[in-house]
Coordinates of N, CA and C in Angstrom, one line a residue:
X1 N 88.2 117.7 130.1 CA 89.1 118.9 129.6 C 90.5 118.3 129.8
X2 N 91.7 118.0 129.6 CA 93.0 117.1 129.3 C 94.2 117.9 129.9
X3 N 94.2 118.2 131.3 CA 95.0 119.1 131.6 C 97.0 118.8 131.0
X4 N 97.6 119.7 130.4 CA 99.2 120.0 129.7 C 100.2 119.3 131.7
X5 N 99.6 120.1 132.2 CA 99.7 119.1 133.1 C 100.0 117.9 134.3
X6 N 99.0 117.8 134.0 CA 98.9 115.7 133.7 C 99.7 114.9 133.0
X7 N 99.9 115.7 132.0 CA 100.7 115.1 130.7 C 102.8 115.2 131.1
X8 N 102.2 115.6 131.4 CA 104.0 115.9 132.2 C 104.2 115.5 133.8
X9 N 103.2 115.6 134.4 CA 103.2 115.0 135.4 C 103.2 113.2 135.2
X10 N 103.3 112.6 134.4 CA 102.7 111.4 133.9 C 104.0 110.9 133.0
X11 N 104.8 111.8 132.6 CA 106.1 111.5 132.0 C 107.4 111.3 132.9
X12 N 107.1 112.1 133.5 CA 108.0 112.6 134.8 C 108.2 111.3 135.4
X13 N 106.5 111.3 136.0 CA 106.9 109.2 136.8 C 107.0 108.6 136.3
X14 N 107.3 108.3 134.0 CA 108.3 107.4 133.9 C 108.8 107.4 133.6
X15 N 109.6 108.9 133.5 CA 110.7 108.7 134.0 C 112.3 108.1 134.9
X16 N 110.7 109.1 136.6 CA 111.5 108.2 137.6 C 111.0 106.3 137.3
X17 N 110.1 105.9 137.0 CA 110.6 104.6 137.2 C 111.0 103.7 136.2
X18 N 112.0 104.3 134.7 CA 112.9 104.2 134.3 C 114.3 104.2 135.0
X19 N 114.3 105.2 136.3 CA 114.9 105.1 137.0 C 115.6 103.8 137.8
X20 N 114.3 103.8 138.4 CA 113.7 102.5 139.5 C 114.1 101.3 138.6
X21 N 113.7 101.1 138.3 CA 114.3 100.0 136.6 C 115.7 99.6 136.8
X22 N 116.4 100.6 136.2 CA 117.9 100.7 136.5 C 118.5 100.7 137.7
X23 N 118.1 101.3 138.7 CA 118.6 101.1 139.9 C 118.4 99.4 140.6
X24 N 117.3 99.1 139.6 CA 117.3 97.8 140.4 C 118.0 96.1 139.3
X25 N 118.1 97.0 138.4 CA 119.1 96.3 137.7 C 120.7 96.2 137.8
X26 N 120.7 96.9 138.0 CA 122.3 97.4 139.0 C 122.1 97.1 141.2
X27 N 121.6 96.6 141.0 CA 121.0 96.7 142.5 C 121.4 98.1 143.1
X28 N 121.7 99.2 142.9 CA 121.9 101.0 142.9 C 120.6 101.0 143.7
X29 N 120.4 100.0 145.2 CA 119.8 101.6 146.5 C 119.5 102.3 146.7
X30 N 120.7 103.6 146.4 CA 120.4 104.6 146.9 C 119.8 105.5 145.7
X31 N 119.9 105.3 144.6 CA 119.3 105.0 143.2 C 117.5 105.0 143.6
X32 N 117.4 104.0 144.1 CA 116.0 103.5 144.0 C 115.9 104.3 145.2
X33 N 116.2 104.9 146.3 CA 115.8 105.6 147.2 C 115.2 107.2 146.7
X34 N 116.6 107.6 146.5 CA 116.3 109.0 145.8 C 115.1 108.9 144.5
X35 N 114.9 107.9 144.1 CA 113.4 108.3 142.7 C 112.2 107.7 143.9
X36 N 112.5 107.0 144.9 CA 111.1 106.7 145.7 C 110.7 108.3 145.6
X37 N 111.4 108.9 146.3 CA 111.5 109.9 146.9 C 111.1 111.3 146.6
X38 N 111.4 111.2 144.8 CA 111.4 111.8 143.7 C 109.8 111.9 143.7
X39 N 109.7 110.9 143.4 CA 108.1 110.5 142.6 C 106.6 110.5 143.6
X40 N 107.5 110.3 144.9 CA 106.3 110.3 146.1 C 105.5 111.5 146.0
X41 N 106.2 113.0 146.0 CA 104.6 114.1 146.4 C 104.5 114.0 144.6
X42 N 104.8 113.6 143.6 CA 104.4 113.3 142.0 C 103.1 112.4 142.5
X43 N 103.1 111.4 142.8 CA 102.4 110.6 143.0 C 101.3 111.1 143.8
X44 N 101.0 111.3 144.7 CA 100.5 111.9 145.7 C 99.5 113.2 145.1
X45 N 100.3 114.3 143.9 CA 100.0 115.2 143.4 C 99.0 115.1 142.5
X46 N 98.3 113.6 142.1 CA 97.5 113.6 141.1 C 97.7 112.7 140.0
X47 N 98.7 112.1 141.1 CA 98.7 110.6 139.2 C 97.6 109.6 139.4
X48 N 97.6 108.2 138.5 CA 96.7 108.0 137.4 C 97.4 106.9 138.6
X49 N 95.7 105.3 138.1 CA 95.8 104.6 139.2 C 97.0 103.2 138.8
X50 N 97.7 103.6 137.3 CA 98.8 103.0 137.3 C 99.5 102.6 137.7
X51 N 99.8 104.3 138.1 CA 100.9 104.3 138.1 C 101.4 104.4 140.0
X52 N 100.4 104.7 139.9 CA 100.2 104.7 141.7 C 100.5 103.4 141.9
X53 N 99.9 102.1 141.2 CA 100.2 100.9 141.4 C 101.6 100.2 140.4
X54 N 102.8 101.2 139.9 CA 103.5 100.3 139.4 C 104.5 101.4 140.5
X55 N 103.9 102.1 141.8 CA 104.8 103.2 142.3 C 105.1 102.4 143.4
X56 N 103.9 101.8 144.0 CA 103.9 101.5 145.3 C 104.3 99.6 144.8
X57 N 104.7 99.1 143.7 CA 104.8 98.1 143.3 C 106.7 97.9 143.5
X58 N 107.3 99.4 142.7 CA 108.8 99.2 142.8 C 108.4 99.9 144.9
X59 N 107.6 100.6 144.9 CA 108.9 100.7 146.6 C 108.3 99.5 147.2
X60 N 107.5 98.2 146.6 CA 108.3 97.1 147.2 C 109.3 96.0 146.9
X61 N 109.3 96.2 146.1 CA 110.9 96.0 145.4 C 112.0 96.5 146.2
X62 N 112.3 98.1 146.2 CA 112.9 98.8 146.9 C 113.0 97.9 148.6
X63 N 111.6 98.1 149.7 CA 112.2 97.9 150.5 C 111.8 96.0 150.9
X64 N 112.2 94.6 149.5 CA 112.6 93.7 149.7 C 114.5 93.4 149.6
X65 N 114.9 95.0 148.9 CA 116.1 95.0 148.9 C 116.7 95.1 149.8
X66 N 116.4 96.1 150.6 CA 116.8 96.7 152.2 C 116.3 96.1 152.8
X67 N 115.2 94.6 153.0 CA 115.0 93.6 153.5 C 113.7 94.5 154.5
X68 N 112.9 94.8 154.6 CA 112.2 95.4 155.2 C 110.9 94.5 154.0
X69 N 110.8 93.3 155.5 CA 109.5 92.0 154.5 C 108.1 92.2 155.1
X70 N 107.7 93.3 155.9 CA 106.4 94.1 156.4 C 106.5 94.7 155.5
X71 N 107.0 95.8 155.1 CA 106.2 96.9 154.3 C 106.5 96.7 153.1
X72 N 107.3 95.8 152.9 CA 106.8 94.7 151.6 C 106.2 93.9 150.9
X73 N 105.5 92.9 152.2 CA 103.9 91.7 152.2 C 102.9 93.2 152.1
X74 N 103.4 94.3 152.4 CA 101.4 94.6 153.2 C 101.9 95.1 151.0
X75 N 102.6 95.7 151.2 CA 102.0 96.9 149.4 C 102.3 95.7 148.3
X76 N 102.4 94.7 148.7 CA 103.1 92.6 147.4 C 101.2 92.3 147.5
X77 N 100.9 92.2 149.1 CA 99.2 92.1 149.5 C 98.1 93.1 148.8
X78 N 98.4 94.3 148.9 CA 97.8 94.9 148.2 C 97.6 95.1 147.2
X79 N 98.2 95.0 146.2 CA 98.8 95.0 144.4 C 98.4 93.5 143.9
X80 N 98.5 92.7 144.6 CA 97.9 91.1 143.8 C 97.3 91.9 142.6
X81 N 95.7 92.1 143.0 CA 95.0 92.2 142.1 C 94.6 93.4 140.8
X82 N 95.7 94.4 140.9 CA 95.7 95.2 140.3 C 96.8 95.4 139.9
X83 N 98.3 94.0 139.4 CA 99.5 94.2 138.6 C 99.4 94.6 137.4
X84 N 100.6 95.7 137.2 CA 101.0 95.8 135.6 C 102.4 96.2 135.5
X85 N 103.1 95.6 136.5 CA 104.1 95.9 136.0 C 104.8 94.6 135.7
X86 N 104.4 94.2 134.1 CA 105.3 93.4 134.3 C 106.0 93.8 133.3
X87 N 106.8 95.1 133.0 CA 107.9 94.9 132.5 C 108.9 94.9 133.3
X88 N 108.8 95.0 134.1 CA 110.1 94.1 135.7 C 109.5 92.3 135.8
X89 N 108.4 92.4 136.1 CA 109.0 90.6 136.2 C 107.4 90.0 136.0
X90 N 107.1 88.7 135.5 CA 106.3 88.2 135.2 C 105.1 88.7 136.2
X91 N 104.5 87.6 136.5 CA 103.5 87.8 137.4 C 103.1 87.2 137.7
X92 N 103.3 85.5 138.2 CA 104.4 84.8 138.3 C 105.1 84.7 139.3
X93 N 106.3 85.8 138.7 CA 107.4 85.8 139.4 C 106.9 87.1 140.8
X94 N 105.8 87.4 140.7 CA 105.6 88.2 141.5 C 104.4 87.4 142.4
X95 N 103.7 86.9 142.3 CA 103.1 86.0 142.8 C 104.2 85.4 143.4
X96 N 105.1 84.5 143.5 CA 106.1 84.2 144.1 C 106.6 84.8 145.5
X97 N 107.1 86.4 145.2 CA 107.6 86.9 145.7 C 106.5 87.4 147.3
X98 N 105.8 87.7 146.9 CA 104.3 87.8 147.7 C 104.3 86.4 148.7
X99 N 104.4 85.2 148.2 CA 104.0 84.0 149.0 C 104.9 84.3 149.9
X100 N 106.6 84.1 149.7 CA 107.8 84.2 149.8 C 107.9 85.1 151.1
X101 N 107.4 86.9 151.0 CA 107.6 87.8 151.8 C 106.2 87.3 152.9
X102 N 104.9 87.1 152.9 CA 103.9 86.8 153.6 C 104.3 85.4 154.1
X103 N 105.2 84.3 154.0 CA 105.4 83.8 154.8 C 106.4 84.4 156.1
X104 N 107.5 85.2 155.1 CA 108.6 85.9 156.3 C 107.3 86.3 157.8
X105 N 106.2 87.4 157.0 CA 106.4 88.1 157.9 C 104.8 88.0 158.1
X106 N 104.3 87.4 157.4 CA 102.1 87.5 158.3 C 102.4 86.4 159.3
X107 N 101.3 86.6 159.9 CA 100.5 85.8 161.0 C 99.8 84.7 159.9
X108 N 99.3 83.6 161.3 CA 99.4 82.0 160.6 C 97.7 82.3 160.3
X109 N 97.1 83.7 160.6 CA 95.9 83.3 159.9 C 95.9 84.6 159.7
X110 N 96.1 85.8 159.0 CA 96.8 86.2 157.9 C 97.2 85.4 156.8
X111 N 98.1 84.8 156.9 CA 98.4 84.1 156.0 C 97.6 83.0 154.8
X112 N 96.4 82.4 155.5 CA 95.3 81.3 155.1 C 94.4 82.9 154.6
X113 N 94.2 84.0 155.0 CA 93.4 84.5 154.6 C 93.4 86.0 153.6
X114 N 94.9 86.0 153.7 CA 95.3 86.7 152.2 C 96.6 85.7 151.4
X115 N 96.6 84.9 151.7 CA 97.5 84.2 150.7 C 96.7 83.3 150.4
X116 N 96.6 81.7 151.0 CA 95.9 80.7 150.6 C 94.3 80.6 150.2
X117 N 93.7 81.8 150.8 CA 92.1 81.6 150.4 C 92.1 83.2 149.2
X118 N 92.9 83.5 148.6 CA 93.0 84.1 147.7 C 93.2 84.0 146.3
X119 N 91.8 83.7 145.7 CA 91.7 83.2 144.4 C 92.9 83.3 143.3
X120 N 93.5 84.9 143.4 CA 94.4 85.3 141.8 C 95.8 84.3 142.5
X121 N 95.7 84.4 144.1 CA 97.2 83.7 144.3 C 96.7 81.9 144.4
X122 N 95.6 81.6 144.7 CA 95.8 80.1 144.3 C 95.4 79.9 142.9
X123 N 95.6 80.3 141.6 CA 95.1 80.2 139.8 C 96.5 80.1 140.1
X124 N 97.9 81.2 140.8 CA 99.2 81.4 140.6 C 100.0 79.8 140.5
X125 N 99.3 79.5 141.8 CA 99.9 78.7 142.0 C 99.6 77.1 141.6
X126 N 98.6 77.4 140.7 CA 97.8 75.7 140.2 C 99.5 75.2 139.2
X127 N 100.0 76.3 138.1 CA 101.1 76.1 137.8 C 102.2 76.4 138.0
X128 N 102.6 76.6 140.1 CA 103.4 76.2 140.8 C 103.6 75.0 141.9
X129 N 103.9 74.1 141.4 CA 103.8 73.0 142.6 C 104.6 73.5 143.8
X130 N 105.7 73.7 143.3 CA 106.5 73.9 144.8 C 106.4 74.6 145.4
X131 N 105.8 76.2 144.9 CA 105.3 77.4 145.5 C 104.5 76.8 146.8
X132 N 103.5 76.0 145.8 CA 102.0 75.3 146.2 C 102.2 75.2 147.9
X133 N 103.2 73.6 147.3 CA 103.7 73.0 148.2 C 103.9 73.6 149.9
X134 N 104.4 74.7 149.3 CA 106.1 75.6 150.4 C 104.9 76.0 150.9
X135 N 103.6 76.7 151.0 CA 103.5 77.9 150.8 C 102.3 76.6 152.1
X136 N 101.7 75.8 151.5 CA 100.7 75.3 152.2 C 101.3 73.6 153.1
X137 N 102.5 73.9 153.4 CA 103.0 72.8 154.4 C 103.3 73.5 155.6
X138 N 103.6 74.7 155.1 CA 103.6 75.7 156.2 C 102.6 76.3 157.2
X139 N 101.3 76.7 156.3 CA 100.3 76.5 157.2 C 100.1 75.3 158.1
X140 N 100.1 74.0 157.0 CA 99.9 73.5 158.4 C 100.9 72.2 158.9
X141 N 101.5 73.3 159.0 CA 102.9 73.2 160.0 C 103.2 70.9 159.2
X142 N 103.5 71.2 158.4 CA 104.3 69.8 158.1 C 105.8 70.5 157.9
X143 N 106.1 70.5 158.5 CA 108.1 71.1 158.3 C 108.6 69.9 157.6
X144 N 108.8 68.8 157.4 CA 109.5 68.5 157.1 C 109.8 68.8 156.0
X145 N 108.3 68.7 154.5 CA 107.7 69.2 153.5 C 108.2 70.5 153.3
X146 N 107.9 71.3 154.5 CA 108.0 72.7 154.4 C 109.6 72.5 153.6
X147 N 110.4 72.3 155.4 CA 112.4 72.5 154.8 C 112.5 72.0 152.9
X148 N 112.2 71.2 152.5 CA 111.9 70.1 151.7 C 111.6 71.0 150.4
X149 N 110.7 71.8 150.6 CA 110.5 73.6 148.7 C 110.8 74.1 149.3
X150 N 111.6 74.8 150.4 CA 112.4 75.4 150.8 C 113.2 75.8 150.4
X151 N 114.3 74.6 150.1 CA 115.3 74.3 149.3 C 114.9 74.2 147.9
X152 N 114.1 73.1 147.3 CA 113.9 74.1 146.0 C 113.6 75.2 145.6
X153 N 113.2 75.9 146.3 CA 112.5 77.8 145.7 C 114.2 78.0 145.7
X154 N 114.9 77.8 146.6 CA 116.0 78.1 146.7 C 116.8 78.2 145.5
X155 N 116.9 76.5 144.7 CA 117.6 76.3 144.1 C 117.2 76.9 142.4
X156 N 116.3 77.8 142.2 CA 115.2 77.7 141.2 C 115.5 78.8 141.4

């Protein structure tokens, strides 16, 4: 049985997600925050998995924008296997943000476990040698190469 309330819930969430994208585009952090606050109870009310993933991804982007990298890392790492928000950014860019946030906040053992040993990240890093060298040089304490790749990433 398909409930009409769930249909309206999906439409409401989609509209809120569009407002979040506008807030992200214009870097309107207040709009993003208000949209997240409006979406959270709707997601908890019974959103489907795609809406939950989009909510968490938008929340991660907001956390990056306000420089709350710990929360952003947790949300991004948990979304690696189920990333669906390709209307906001490509999967390769998503992996880049995940690696950069993870390198800032994760402990060395967690970097290995959550980033280096992750097959989805390994596959994406295969196509981005600069990001791969950045991550591996940090983990292997090759700081000269690490800072060179950090400068290369900043330029891109």
